Amino acid sequence: MIGNTKAILTAAREGNYAVAAFNVYNQETARASVRAAEGLDQPVIIALGERYFPTVDVEGFAAMVKVLAAKSSVPVALHLDHAYEKESIERAIAAGFSSVMYDGSRYNLEQNVHHTKEIVAMAHASGVSVEAEIGSLARGAFSDEEEGDGTLTSPSDAKQFVAETGVDFLAAAIGTVHGMYSGEPNINLPLLEQIRSAIDIPLVLHGGSGTPDAIITETIKRGICKINVNTEISLAATDFLKQLVNVKPDAHLSVMMAELENAIVPAMSRFVALFANRE
Ligand code: 13P
């Protein structure tokens, strides 16, 4: 069924679990996300980043996801991940996305509030919910995201930001990175507790890949309701393709793509189960 991000995250918050938001870029990754969610009877969020707009037909992609969602037995919501430009957000809203992330991390707090308020007014007028982030994530290995400076979220800034902008969800920067960790992850759980005490909306964790399962579980206990995953799924897919080319060098592309989709479903299912506390 077609899901609404806000309803999905409100239910997750009440139920003390988190929902996977998989970064997708084509039919195979979108379908695998839905299959993984259906296998565990959990909702899922399909996230397309602004950085993929040059290579993905946004309107065509949204139409495809709507059909996949309508056919699915679980709620499937379409989300715009890390958008820096107002035009991208307008485009996503027009294409029927359920929620958008406005990333104003390049601005100071005051400017970020100013721009985010404008986005919230525009999105809410169309019934679309808004995620924002205070602080930013550093980039680890194999990531395809923008490089952030790794500034952790200040609970007092987060409180002011949420009160002044009216955003629906907040991404908390607590030490996770986009991509795989080079050394030991240094995740600040006490900081997450402070952020949760300061604000009263669902919290989002970016940088799901490579984060130890036990830490993920602790973040969910402390209010994380949505966890973004990109790099680990991409690595599972590219590792599989490299093997496939060796084992079946003459395979037709249609076969390769179908096998690729099958290969990433277990990687996604692992995250869905972990986030649902069902491992
Ligand atoms: P990973 O690539 O670390 O899974 O992070 C994805 C993400 O946070 C996208 O916004």
PDB file of C-alpha atoms and ligand atoms in Angstrom:
ATOM      1  CA  MET A   1       0.000   0.000   0.000  1.00  0.00           C
ATOM      2  CA  ILE A   2       1.117   3.570  -0.549  1.00  0.00           C
ATOM      3  CA  GLY A   3       2.571   4.735   2.771  1.00  0.00           C
ATOM      4  CA  ASN A   4       2.855   8.141   4.354  1.00  0.00           C
ATOM      5  CA  THR A   5       6.250   8.824   5.922  1.00  0.00           C
ATOM      6  CA  LYS A   6       4.859  10.772   8.868  1.00  0.00           C
ATOM      7  CA  ALA A   7       2.316   8.065   9.715  1.00  0.00           C
ATOM      8  CA  ILE A   8       4.976   5.359   9.342  1.00  0.00           C
ATOM      9  CA  LEU A   9       7.396   7.175  11.664  1.00  0.00           C
ATOM     10  CA  THR A  10       4.732   8.099  14.203  1.00  0.00           C
ATOM     11  CA  ALA A  11       3.805   4.404  14.476  1.00  0.00           C
ATOM     12  CA  ALA A  12       7.491   3.449  14.736  1.00  0.00           C
ATOM     13  CA  ARG A  13       7.993   5.926  17.532  1.00  0.00           C
ATOM     14  CA  GLU A  14       5.005   4.577  19.439  1.00  0.00           C
ATOM     15  CA  GLY A  15       6.136   0.999  18.836  1.00  0.00           C
ATOM     16  CA  ASN A  16       9.814   1.603  19.752  1.00  0.00           C
ATOM     17  CA  TYR A  17      11.196   0.336  16.455  1.00  0.00           C
ATOM     18  CA  ALA A  18      12.843   1.943  13.446  1.00  0.00           C
ATOM     19  CA  VAL A  19      12.017   1.805   9.749  1.00  0.00           C
ATOM     20  CA  ALA A  20      14.625   1.288   7.045  1.00  0.00           C
ATOM     21  CA  ALA A  21      15.032   4.077   4.500  1.00  0.00           C
ATOM     22  CA  PHE A  22      16.931   2.519   1.617  1.00  0.00           C
ATOM     23  CA  ASN A  23      18.714   4.743  -0.877  1.00  0.00           C
ATOM     24  CA  VAL A  24      17.593   3.555  -4.298  1.00  0.00           C
ATOM     25  CA  TYR A  25      18.310   4.549  -7.882  1.00  0.00           C
ATOM     26  CA  ASN A  26      16.575   2.027 -10.167  1.00  0.00           C
ATOM     27  CA  GLN A  27      13.835  -0.553 -10.369  1.00  0.00           C
ATOM     28  CA  GLU A  28      15.938  -3.361  -8.907  1.00  0.00           C
ATOM     29  CA  THR A  29      16.870  -1.482  -5.717  1.00  0.00           C
ATOM     30  CA  ALA A  30      13.277  -0.209  -5.305  1.00  0.00           C
ATOM     31  CA  ARG A  31      11.746  -3.654  -5.815  1.00  0.00           C
ATOM     32  CA  ALA A  32      14.263  -5.311  -3.510  1.00  0.00           C
ATOM     33  CA  SER A  33      13.388  -2.777  -0.765  1.00  0.00           C
ATOM     34  CA  VAL A  34       9.701  -3.644  -1.067  1.00  0.00           C
ATOM     35  CA  ARG A  35      10.401  -7.391  -1.130  1.00  0.00           C
ATOM     36  CA  ALA A  36      12.589  -7.164   1.994  1.00  0.00           C
ATOM     37  CA  ALA A  37       9.895  -5.185   3.831  1.00  0.00           C
ATOM     38  CA  GLU A  38       7.113  -7.544   2.748  1.00  0.00           C
ATOM     39  CA  GLY A  39       9.154 -10.548   3.893  1.00  0.00           C
ATOM     40  CA  LEU A  40       9.171  -9.157   7.423  1.00  0.00           C
ATOM     41  CA  ASP A  41       5.773  -7.445   7.298  1.00  0.00           C
ATOM     42  CA  GLN A  42       7.356  -4.077   8.027  1.00  0.00           C
ATOM     43  CA  PRO A  43       6.861  -0.674   6.381  1.00  0.00           C
ATOM     44  CA  VAL A  44       9.716   0.720   4.302  1.00  0.00           C
ATOM     45  CA  ILE A  45      10.858   4.092   3.008  1.00  0.00           C
ATOM     46  CA  ILE A  46      12.278   4.327  -0.484  1.00  0.00           C
ATOM     47  CA  ALA A  47      14.705   7.243  -0.581  1.00  0.00           C
ATOM     48  CA  LEU A  48      15.967   8.940  -3.709  1.00  0.00           C
ATOM     49  CA  GLY A  49      18.713  11.500  -3.129  1.00  0.00           C
ATOM     50  CA  GLU A  50      18.935  14.785  -5.009  1.00  0.00           C
ATOM     51  CA  ARG A  51      22.393  13.685  -6.105  1.00  0.00           C
ATOM     52  CA  TYR A  52      20.759  11.019  -8.327  1.00  0.00           C
ATOM     53  CA  PHE A  53      18.505  13.491 -10.131  1.00  0.00           C
ATOM     54  CA  PRO A  54      20.913  13.793 -13.091  1.00  0.00           C
ATOM     55  CA  THR A  55      20.790  10.030 -13.716  1.00  0.00           C
ATOM     56  CA  VAL A  56      17.255   9.073 -12.653  1.00  0.00           C
ATOM     57  CA  ASP A  57      14.017  10.275 -14.259  1.00  0.00           C
ATOM     58  CA  VAL A  58      12.451  11.604 -11.057  1.00  0.00           C
ATOM     59  CA  GLU A  59       8.851  11.670 -12.284  1.00  0.00           C
ATOM     60  CA  GLY A  60       9.150   8.263 -13.936  1.00  0.00           C
ATOM     61  CA  PHE A  61      10.771   6.844 -10.817  1.00  0.00           C
ATOM     62  CA  ALA A  62       8.027   8.248  -8.577  1.00  0.00           C
ATOM     63  CA  ALA A  63       5.353   6.755 -10.837  1.00  0.00           C
ATOM     64  CA  MET A  64       7.071   3.356 -10.689  1.00  0.00           C
ATOM     65  CA  VAL A  65       7.381   3.450  -6.888  1.00  0.00           C
ATOM     66  CA  LYS A  66       3.710   4.418  -6.579  1.00  0.00           C
ATOM     67  CA  VAL A  67       2.746   1.298  -8.546  1.00  0.00           C
ATOM     68  CA  LEU A  68       5.096  -0.937  -6.527  1.00  0.00           C
ATOM     69  CA  ALA A  69       3.680   0.559  -3.324  1.00  0.00           C
ATOM     70  CA  ALA A  70       0.065   0.121  -4.403  1.00  0.00           C
ATOM     71  CA  LYS A  71       0.744  -3.576  -5.098  1.00  0.00           C
ATOM     72  CA  SER A  72       2.635  -4.116  -1.842  1.00  0.00           C
ATOM     73  CA  SER A  73       1.199  -5.721   1.287  1.00  0.00           C
ATOM     74  CA  VAL A  74       3.087  -3.244   3.520  1.00  0.00           C
ATOM     75  CA  PRO A  75       3.205   0.582   3.600  1.00  0.00           C
ATOM     76  CA  VAL A  76       5.852   1.931   1.199  1.00  0.00           C
ATOM     77  CA  ALA A  77       6.661   5.657   1.310  1.00  0.00           C
ATOM     78  CA  LEU A  78       8.727   7.658  -1.160  1.00  0.00           C
ATOM     79  CA  HIS A  79      11.186  10.151   0.349  1.00  0.00           C
ATOM     80  CA  LEU A  80      13.570  12.711  -1.106  1.00  0.00           C
ATOM     81  CA  ASP A  81      16.941  12.325   0.632  1.00  0.00           C
ATOM     82  CA  HIS A  82      19.505  15.144   1.104  1.00  0.00           C
ATOM     83  CA  ALA A  83      18.128  17.936  -1.048  1.00  0.00           C
ATOM     84  CA  TYR A  84      20.023  21.203  -1.114  1.00  0.00           C
ATOM     85  CA  GLU A  85      17.991  23.049  -3.758  1.00  0.00           C
ATOM     86  CA  LYS A  86      14.430  24.341  -3.430  1.00  0.00           C
ATOM     87  CA  GLU A  87      13.797  23.356  -7.084  1.00  0.00           C
ATOM     88  CA  SER A  88      14.492  19.683  -6.297  1.00  0.00           C
ATOM     89  CA  ILE A  89      12.021  19.789  -3.436  1.00  0.00           C
ATOM     90  CA  GLU A  90       9.373  21.415  -5.633  1.00  0.00           C
ATOM     91  CA  ARG A  91       9.978  18.712  -8.226  1.00  0.00           C
ATOM     92  CA  ALA A  92       9.676  15.902  -5.673  1.00  0.00           C
ATOM     93  CA  ILE A  93       6.473  17.351  -4.234  1.00  0.00           C
ATOM     94  CA  ALA A  94       4.965  17.672  -7.717  1.00  0.00           C
ATOM     95  CA  ALA A  95       5.969  14.067  -8.458  1.00  0.00           C
ATOM     96  CA  GLY A  96       4.117  12.829  -5.361  1.00  0.00           C
ATOM     97  CA  PHE A  97       6.892  12.148  -2.829  1.00  0.00           C
ATOM     98  CA  SER A  98       5.531  11.677   0.707  1.00  0.00           C
ATOM     99  CA  SER A  99       8.406  13.457   2.453  1.00  0.00           C
ATOM    100  CA  VAL A 100      11.547  15.458   1.706  1.00  0.00           C
ATOM    101  CA  MET A 101      14.816  16.095   3.494  1.00  0.00           C
ATOM    102  CA  TYR A 102      16.059  19.650   3.245  1.00  0.00           C
ATOM    103  CA  ASP A 103      19.768  19.742   4.017  1.00  0.00           C
ATOM    104  CA  GLY A 104      20.708  23.261   5.072  1.00  0.00           C
ATOM    105  CA  SER A 105      23.931  22.151   6.755  1.00  0.00           C
ATOM    106  CA  ARG A 106      26.005  24.547   4.623  1.00  0.00           C
ATOM    107  CA  TYR A 107      24.296  27.480   6.416  1.00  0.00           C
ATOM    108  CA  ASN A 108      24.648  28.804   9.961  1.00  0.00           C
ATOM    109  CA  LEU A 109      21.753  28.100  12.325  1.00  0.00           C
ATOM    110  CA  GLU A 110      19.913  31.350  11.648  1.00  0.00           C
ATOM    111  CA  GLN A 111      20.113  31.006   7.855  1.00  0.00           C
ATOM    112  CA  ASN A 112      19.278  27.302   8.068  1.00  0.00           C
ATOM    113  CA  VAL A 113      16.139  28.160  10.085  1.00  0.00           C
ATOM    114  CA  HIS A 114      15.197  30.802   7.512  1.00  0.00           C
ATOM    115  CA  HIS A 115      15.516  28.453   4.503  1.00  0.00           C
ATOM    116  CA  THR A 116      14.017  25.447   6.255  1.00  0.00           C
ATOM    117  CA  LYS A 117      10.931  27.435   7.335  1.00  0.00           C
ATOM    118  CA  GLU A 118      10.292  28.304   3.712  1.00  0.00           C
ATOM    119  CA  ILE A 119      10.592  24.648   2.683  1.00  0.00           C
ATOM    120  CA  VAL A 120       8.321  23.503   5.532  1.00  0.00           C
ATOM    121  CA  ALA A 121       5.602  25.999   4.524  1.00  0.00           C
ATOM    122  CA  MET A 122       5.788  24.875   0.900  1.00  0.00           C
ATOM    123  CA  ALA A 123       5.850  21.135   1.705  1.00  0.00           C
ATOM    124  CA  HIS A 124       3.129  21.236   4.351  1.00  0.00           C
ATOM    125  CA  ALA A 125       0.839  23.103   1.947  1.00  0.00           C
ATOM    126  CA  SER A 126       1.009  19.941  -0.202  1.00  0.00           C
ATOM    127  CA  GLY A 127       0.699  17.500   2.710  1.00  0.00           C
ATOM    128  CA  VAL A 128       4.383  16.533   2.457  1.00  0.00           C
ATOM    129  CA  SER A 129       6.463  16.146   5.622  1.00  0.00           C
ATOM    130  CA  VAL A 130       9.978  17.489   6.093  1.00  0.00           C
ATOM    131  CA  GLU A 131      13.169  16.060   7.588  1.00  0.00           C
ATOM    132  CA  ALA A 132      16.124  18.275   8.414  1.00  0.00           C
ATOM    133  CA  GLU A 133      19.519  17.808  10.023  1.00  0.00           C
ATOM    134  CA  ILE A 134      21.433  19.885  12.530  1.00  0.00           C
ATOM    135  CA  GLY A 135      25.143  19.085  12.376  1.00  0.00           C
ATOM    136  CA  SER A 136      26.458  16.880   9.572  1.00  0.00           C
ATOM    137  CA  LEU A 137      28.043  13.484   8.958  1.00  0.00           C
ATOM    138  CA  ALA A 138      31.629  12.903   7.918  1.00  0.00           C
ATOM    139  CA  ARG A 139      32.181  10.586   4.957  1.00  0.00           C
ATOM    140  CA  GLY A 140      33.626   7.129   5.484  1.00  0.00           C
ATOM    141  CA  ALA A 141      34.777   4.563   2.921  1.00  0.00           C
ATOM    142  CA  PHE A 142      32.834   3.679  -0.265  1.00  0.00           C
ATOM    143  CA  SER A 143      30.199   6.375   0.356  1.00  0.00           C
ATOM    144  CA  ASP A 144      28.486   8.163  -2.492  1.00  0.00           C
ATOM    145  CA  GLU A 145      27.225  11.029  -0.285  1.00  0.00           C
ATOM    146  CA  GLU A 146      28.469  14.607   0.063  1.00  0.00           C
ATOM    147  CA  GLU A 147      31.381  15.119   2.481  1.00  0.00           C
ATOM    148  CA  GLY A 148      30.160  16.685   5.751  1.00  0.00           C
ATOM    149  CA  ASP A 149      32.362  18.144   8.475  1.00  0.00           C
ATOM    150  CA  GLY A 150      31.242  15.687  11.172  1.00  0.00           C
ATOM    151  CA  THR A 151      29.814  18.365  13.509  1.00  0.00           C
ATOM    152  CA  LEU A 152      27.637  16.652  16.111  1.00  0.00           C
ATOM    153  CA  THR A 153      24.099  17.904  16.805  1.00  0.00           C
ATOM    154  CA  SER A 154      23.820  20.452  19.592  1.00  0.00           C
ATOM    155  CA  PRO A 155      20.686  19.625  21.652  1.00  0.00           C
ATOM    156  CA  SER A 156      19.965  23.315  22.298  1.00  0.00           C
ATOM    157  CA  ASP A 157      20.343  24.193  18.598  1.00  0.00           C
ATOM    158  CA  ALA A 158      18.111  21.233  17.736  1.00  0.00           C
ATOM    159  CA  LYS A 159      15.456  22.431  20.179  1.00  0.00           C
ATOM    160  CA  GLN A 160      15.497  25.979  18.774  1.00  0.00           C
ATOM    161  CA  PHE A 161      15.578  24.714  15.172  1.00  0.00           C
ATOM    162  CA  VAL A 162      12.590  22.380  15.587  1.00  0.00           C
ATOM    163  CA  ALA A 163      10.554  25.017  17.450  1.00  0.00           C
ATOM    164  CA  GLU A 164      11.243  27.718  14.854  1.00  0.00           C
ATOM    165  CA  THR A 165      10.942  25.659  11.663  1.00  0.00           C
ATOM    166  CA  GLY A 166       8.182  23.148  12.433  1.00  0.00           C
ATOM    167  CA  VAL A 167      10.074  20.263  10.749  1.00  0.00           C
ATOM    168  CA  ASP A 168       8.497  16.829  11.171  1.00  0.00           C
ATOM    169  CA  PHE A 169      11.630  14.692  11.715  1.00  0.00           C
ATOM    170  CA  LEU A 170      15.186  15.525  12.714  1.00  0.00           C
ATOM    171  CA  ALA A 171      18.357  13.721  11.707  1.00  0.00           C
ATOM    172  CA  ALA A 172      20.685  13.631  14.694  1.00  0.00           C
ATOM    173  CA  ALA A 173      24.424  13.697  13.986  1.00  0.00           C
ATOM    174  CA  ILE A 174      25.841  11.563  16.818  1.00  0.00           C
ATOM    175  CA  GLY A 175      29.020  10.197  15.239  1.00  0.00           C
ATOM    176  CA  THR A 176      27.791   7.841  12.514  1.00  0.00           C
ATOM    177  CA  VAL A 177      29.380   8.386   9.096  1.00  0.00           C
ATOM    178  CA  HIS A 178      28.065   8.076   5.567  1.00  0.00           C
ATOM    179  CA  GLY A 179      29.735   4.894   4.304  1.00  0.00           C
ATOM    180  CA  MET A 180      31.889   2.332   6.075  1.00  0.00           C
ATOM    181  CA  TYR A 181      33.965   3.231   9.155  1.00  0.00           C
ATOM    182  CA  SER A 182      37.747   3.369   8.803  1.00  0.00           C
ATOM    183  CA  GLY A 183      38.355   2.710  12.524  1.00  0.00           C
ATOM    184  CA  GLU A 184      36.147   1.989  15.524  1.00  0.00           C
ATOM    185  CA  PRO A 185      32.800   3.807  15.304  1.00  0.00           C
ATOM    186  CA  ASN A 186      32.501   6.478  17.980  1.00  0.00           C
ATOM    187  CA  ILE A 187      28.764   6.928  18.485  1.00  0.00           C
ATOM    188  CA  ASN A 188      27.641   9.337  21.194  1.00  0.00           C
ATOM    189  CA  LEU A 189      24.591   7.677  22.793  1.00  0.00           C
ATOM    190  CA  PRO A 190      24.393  10.112  25.757  1.00  0.00           C
ATOM    191  CA  LEU A 191      24.161  12.941  23.198  1.00  0.00           C
ATOM    192  CA  LEU A 192      21.259  11.145  21.504  1.00  0.00           C
ATOM    193  CA  GLU A 193      19.492  10.956  24.887  1.00  0.00           C
ATOM    194  CA  GLN A 194      19.942  14.710  25.338  1.00  0.00           C
ATOM    195  CA  ILE A 195      18.581  15.384  21.854  1.00  0.00           C
ATOM    196  CA  ARG A 196      15.596  13.166  22.506  1.00  0.00           C
ATOM    197  CA  SER A 197      14.855  14.999  25.759  1.00  0.00           C
ATOM    198  CA  ALA A 198      15.119  18.360  23.984  1.00  0.00           C
ATOM    199  CA  ILE A 199      12.716  17.692  21.113  1.00  0.00           C
ATOM    200  CA  ASP A 200       9.462  15.849  20.609  1.00  0.00           C
ATOM    201  CA  ILE A 201       9.505  14.607  16.983  1.00  0.00           C
ATOM    202  CA  PRO A 202      10.754  11.336  15.429  1.00  0.00           C
ATOM    203  CA  LEU A 203      14.557  11.151  15.146  1.00  0.00           C
ATOM    204  CA  VAL A 204      16.463   9.891  12.128  1.00  0.00           C
ATOM    205  CA  LEU A 205      19.862   8.205  11.962  1.00  0.00           C
ATOM    206  CA  HIS A 206      21.892   8.680   8.801  1.00  0.00           C
ATOM    207  CA  GLY A 207      24.836   6.419   8.062  1.00  0.00           C
ATOM    208  CA  GLY A 208      23.299   3.034   8.833  1.00  0.00           C
ATOM    209  CA  SER A 209      25.996   1.139   6.905  1.00  0.00           C
ATOM    210  CA  GLY A 210      28.755  -0.442   8.961  1.00  0.00           C
ATOM    211  CA  THR A 211      27.294   0.700  12.276  1.00  0.00           C
ATOM    212  CA  PRO A 212      27.495  -2.245  14.719  1.00  0.00           C
ATOM    213  CA  ASP A 213      24.135  -3.947  15.334  1.00  0.00           C
ATOM    214  CA  ALA A 214      24.342  -3.451  19.103  1.00  0.00           C
ATOM    215  CA  ILE A 215      24.770   0.300  18.628  1.00  0.00           C
ATOM    216  CA  ILE A 216      21.876   0.440  16.174  1.00  0.00           C
ATOM    217  CA  THR A 217      19.680  -1.262  18.778  1.00  0.00           C
ATOM    218  CA  GLU A 218      20.766   1.248  21.443  1.00  0.00           C
ATOM    219  CA  THR A 219      19.929   4.180  19.145  1.00  0.00           C
ATOM    220  CA  ILE A 220      16.436   2.761  18.552  1.00  0.00           C
ATOM    221  CA  LYS A 221      15.944   2.507  22.329  1.00  0.00           C
ATOM    222  CA  ARG A 222      16.841   6.205  22.460  1.00  0.00           C
ATOM    223  CA  GLY A 223      14.283   7.402  19.943  1.00  0.00           C
ATOM    224  CA  ILE A 224      15.660   6.705  16.453  1.00  0.00           C
ATOM    225  CA  CYS A 225      12.670   5.843  14.213  1.00  0.00           C
ATOM    226  CA  LYS A 226      14.172   5.930  10.701  1.00  0.00           C
ATOM    227  CA  ILE A 227      17.600   4.660   9.654  1.00  0.00           C
ATOM    228  CA  ASN A 228      19.110   5.464   6.261  1.00  0.00           C
ATOM    229  CA  VAL A 229      21.085   2.768   4.472  1.00  0.00           C
ATOM    230  CA  ASN A 230      22.968   3.213   1.229  1.00  0.00           C
ATOM    231  CA  THR A 231      26.589   2.016   1.077  1.00  0.00           C
ATOM    232  CA  GLU A 232      26.209  -1.535   2.413  1.00  0.00           C
ATOM    233  CA  ILE A 233      23.507  -2.326  -0.140  1.00  0.00           C
ATOM    234  CA  SER A 234      25.595  -0.895  -2.951  1.00  0.00           C
ATOM    235  CA  LEU A 235      28.586  -2.981  -1.805  1.00  0.00           C
ATOM    236  CA  ALA A 236      26.456  -6.138  -1.654  1.00  0.00           C
ATOM    237  CA  ALA A 237      25.262  -5.417  -5.203  1.00  0.00           C
ATOM    238  CA  THR A 238      28.639  -4.616  -6.728  1.00  0.00           C
ATOM    239  CA  ASP A 239      30.331  -7.600  -5.001  1.00  0.00           C
ATOM    240  CA  PHE A 240      27.612  -9.850  -6.398  1.00  0.00           C
ATOM    241  CA  LEU A 241      27.956  -8.413  -9.907  1.00  0.00           C
ATOM    242  CA  LYS A 242      31.736  -8.924  -9.897  1.00  0.00           C
ATOM    243  CA  GLN A 243      31.246 -12.610  -9.007  1.00  0.00           C
ATOM    244  CA  LEU A 244      28.422 -13.032 -11.510  1.00  0.00           C
ATOM    245  CA  VAL A 245      30.508 -11.696 -14.360  1.00  0.00           C
ATOM    246  CA  ASN A 246      33.143 -14.343 -13.528  1.00  0.00           C
ATOM    247  CA  VAL A 247      30.703 -17.218 -13.069  1.00  0.00           C
ATOM    248  CA  LYS A 248      28.360 -16.377 -15.967  1.00  0.00           C
ATOM    249  CA  PRO A 249      30.370 -14.184 -18.327  1.00  0.00           C
ATOM    250  CA  ASP A 250      27.842 -14.639 -21.149  1.00  0.00           C
ATOM    251  CA  ALA A 251      24.696 -13.920 -19.110  1.00  0.00           C
ATOM    252  CA  HIS A 252      22.103 -11.638 -20.669  1.00  0.00           C
ATOM    253  CA  LEU A 253      21.716  -8.284 -18.953  1.00  0.00           C
ATOM    254  CA  SER A 254      18.091  -9.104 -18.034  1.00  0.00           C
ATOM    255  CA  VAL A 255      19.323 -12.186 -16.142  1.00  0.00           C
ATOM    256  CA  MET A 256      22.067 -10.215 -14.423  1.00  0.00           C
ATOM    257  CA  MET A 257      19.636  -7.536 -13.260  1.00  0.00           C
ATOM    258  CA  ALA A 258      17.110 -10.093 -11.980  1.00  0.00           C
ATOM    259  CA  GLU A 259      19.840 -11.979 -10.100  1.00  0.00           C
ATOM    260  CA  LEU A 260      21.192  -8.727  -8.740  1.00  0.00           C
ATOM    261  CA  GLU A 261      17.788  -7.856  -7.303  1.00  0.00           C
ATOM    262  CA  ASN A 262      17.538 -11.303  -5.690  1.00  0.00           C
ATOM    263  CA  ALA A 263      21.026 -10.898  -4.228  1.00  0.00           C
ATOM    264  CA  ILE A 264      20.367  -7.642  -2.412  1.00  0.00           C
ATOM    265  CA  VAL A 265      17.062  -8.676  -0.819  1.00  0.00           C
ATOM    266  CA  PRO A 266      18.848 -10.594   2.020  1.00  0.00           C
ATOM    267  CA  ALA A 267      21.157  -7.637   2.708  1.00  0.00           C
ATOM    268  CA  MET A 268      18.126  -5.366   2.983  1.00  0.00           C
ATOM    269  CA  SER A 269      16.119  -7.901   5.006  1.00  0.00           C
ATOM    270  CA  ARG A 270      18.897  -8.006   7.581  1.00  0.00           C
ATOM    271  CA  PHE A 271      18.499  -4.271   8.170  1.00  0.00           C
ATOM    272  CA  VAL A 272      14.690  -4.396   8.193  1.00  0.00           C
ATOM    273  CA  ALA A 273      14.773  -7.162  10.838  1.00  0.00           C
ATOM    274  CA  LEU A 274      17.427  -5.438  12.947  1.00  0.00           C
ATOM    275  CA  PHE A 275      15.544  -2.129  12.934  1.00  0.00           C
ATOM    276  CA  ALA A 276      12.282  -3.912  13.799  1.00  0.00           C
ATOM    277  CA  ASN A 277      14.014  -5.585  16.783  1.00  0.00           C
ATOM    278  CA  ARG A 278      13.332  -8.955  15.168  1.00  0.00           C
ATOM    279  CA  GLU A 279      16.815 -10.351  14.670  1.00  0.00           C
TER     280      GLU A 279
HETATM  281  P1  13P B   1      25.231   4.888   4.540  1.00  0.00           P
HETATM  282  O1  13P B   1      25.763   5.018   3.158  1.00  0.00           O
HETATM  283  O2  13P B   1      26.301   4.949   5.573  1.00  0.00           O
HETATM  284  O3  13P B   1      24.346   3.717   4.720  1.00  0.00           O
HETATM  285  O4  13P B   1      24.334   6.197   4.817  1.00  0.00           O
HETATM  286  C1  13P B   1      23.219   6.456   4.025  1.00  0.00           C
HETATM  287  C2  13P B   1      22.578   7.738   4.399  1.00  0.00           C
HETATM  288  O5  13P B   1      22.633   8.172   5.520  1.00  0.00           O
HETATM  289  C3  13P B   1      21.836   8.440   3.333  1.00  0.00           C
HETATM  290  O6  13P B   1      21.289   9.635   3.751  1.00  0.00           O
END
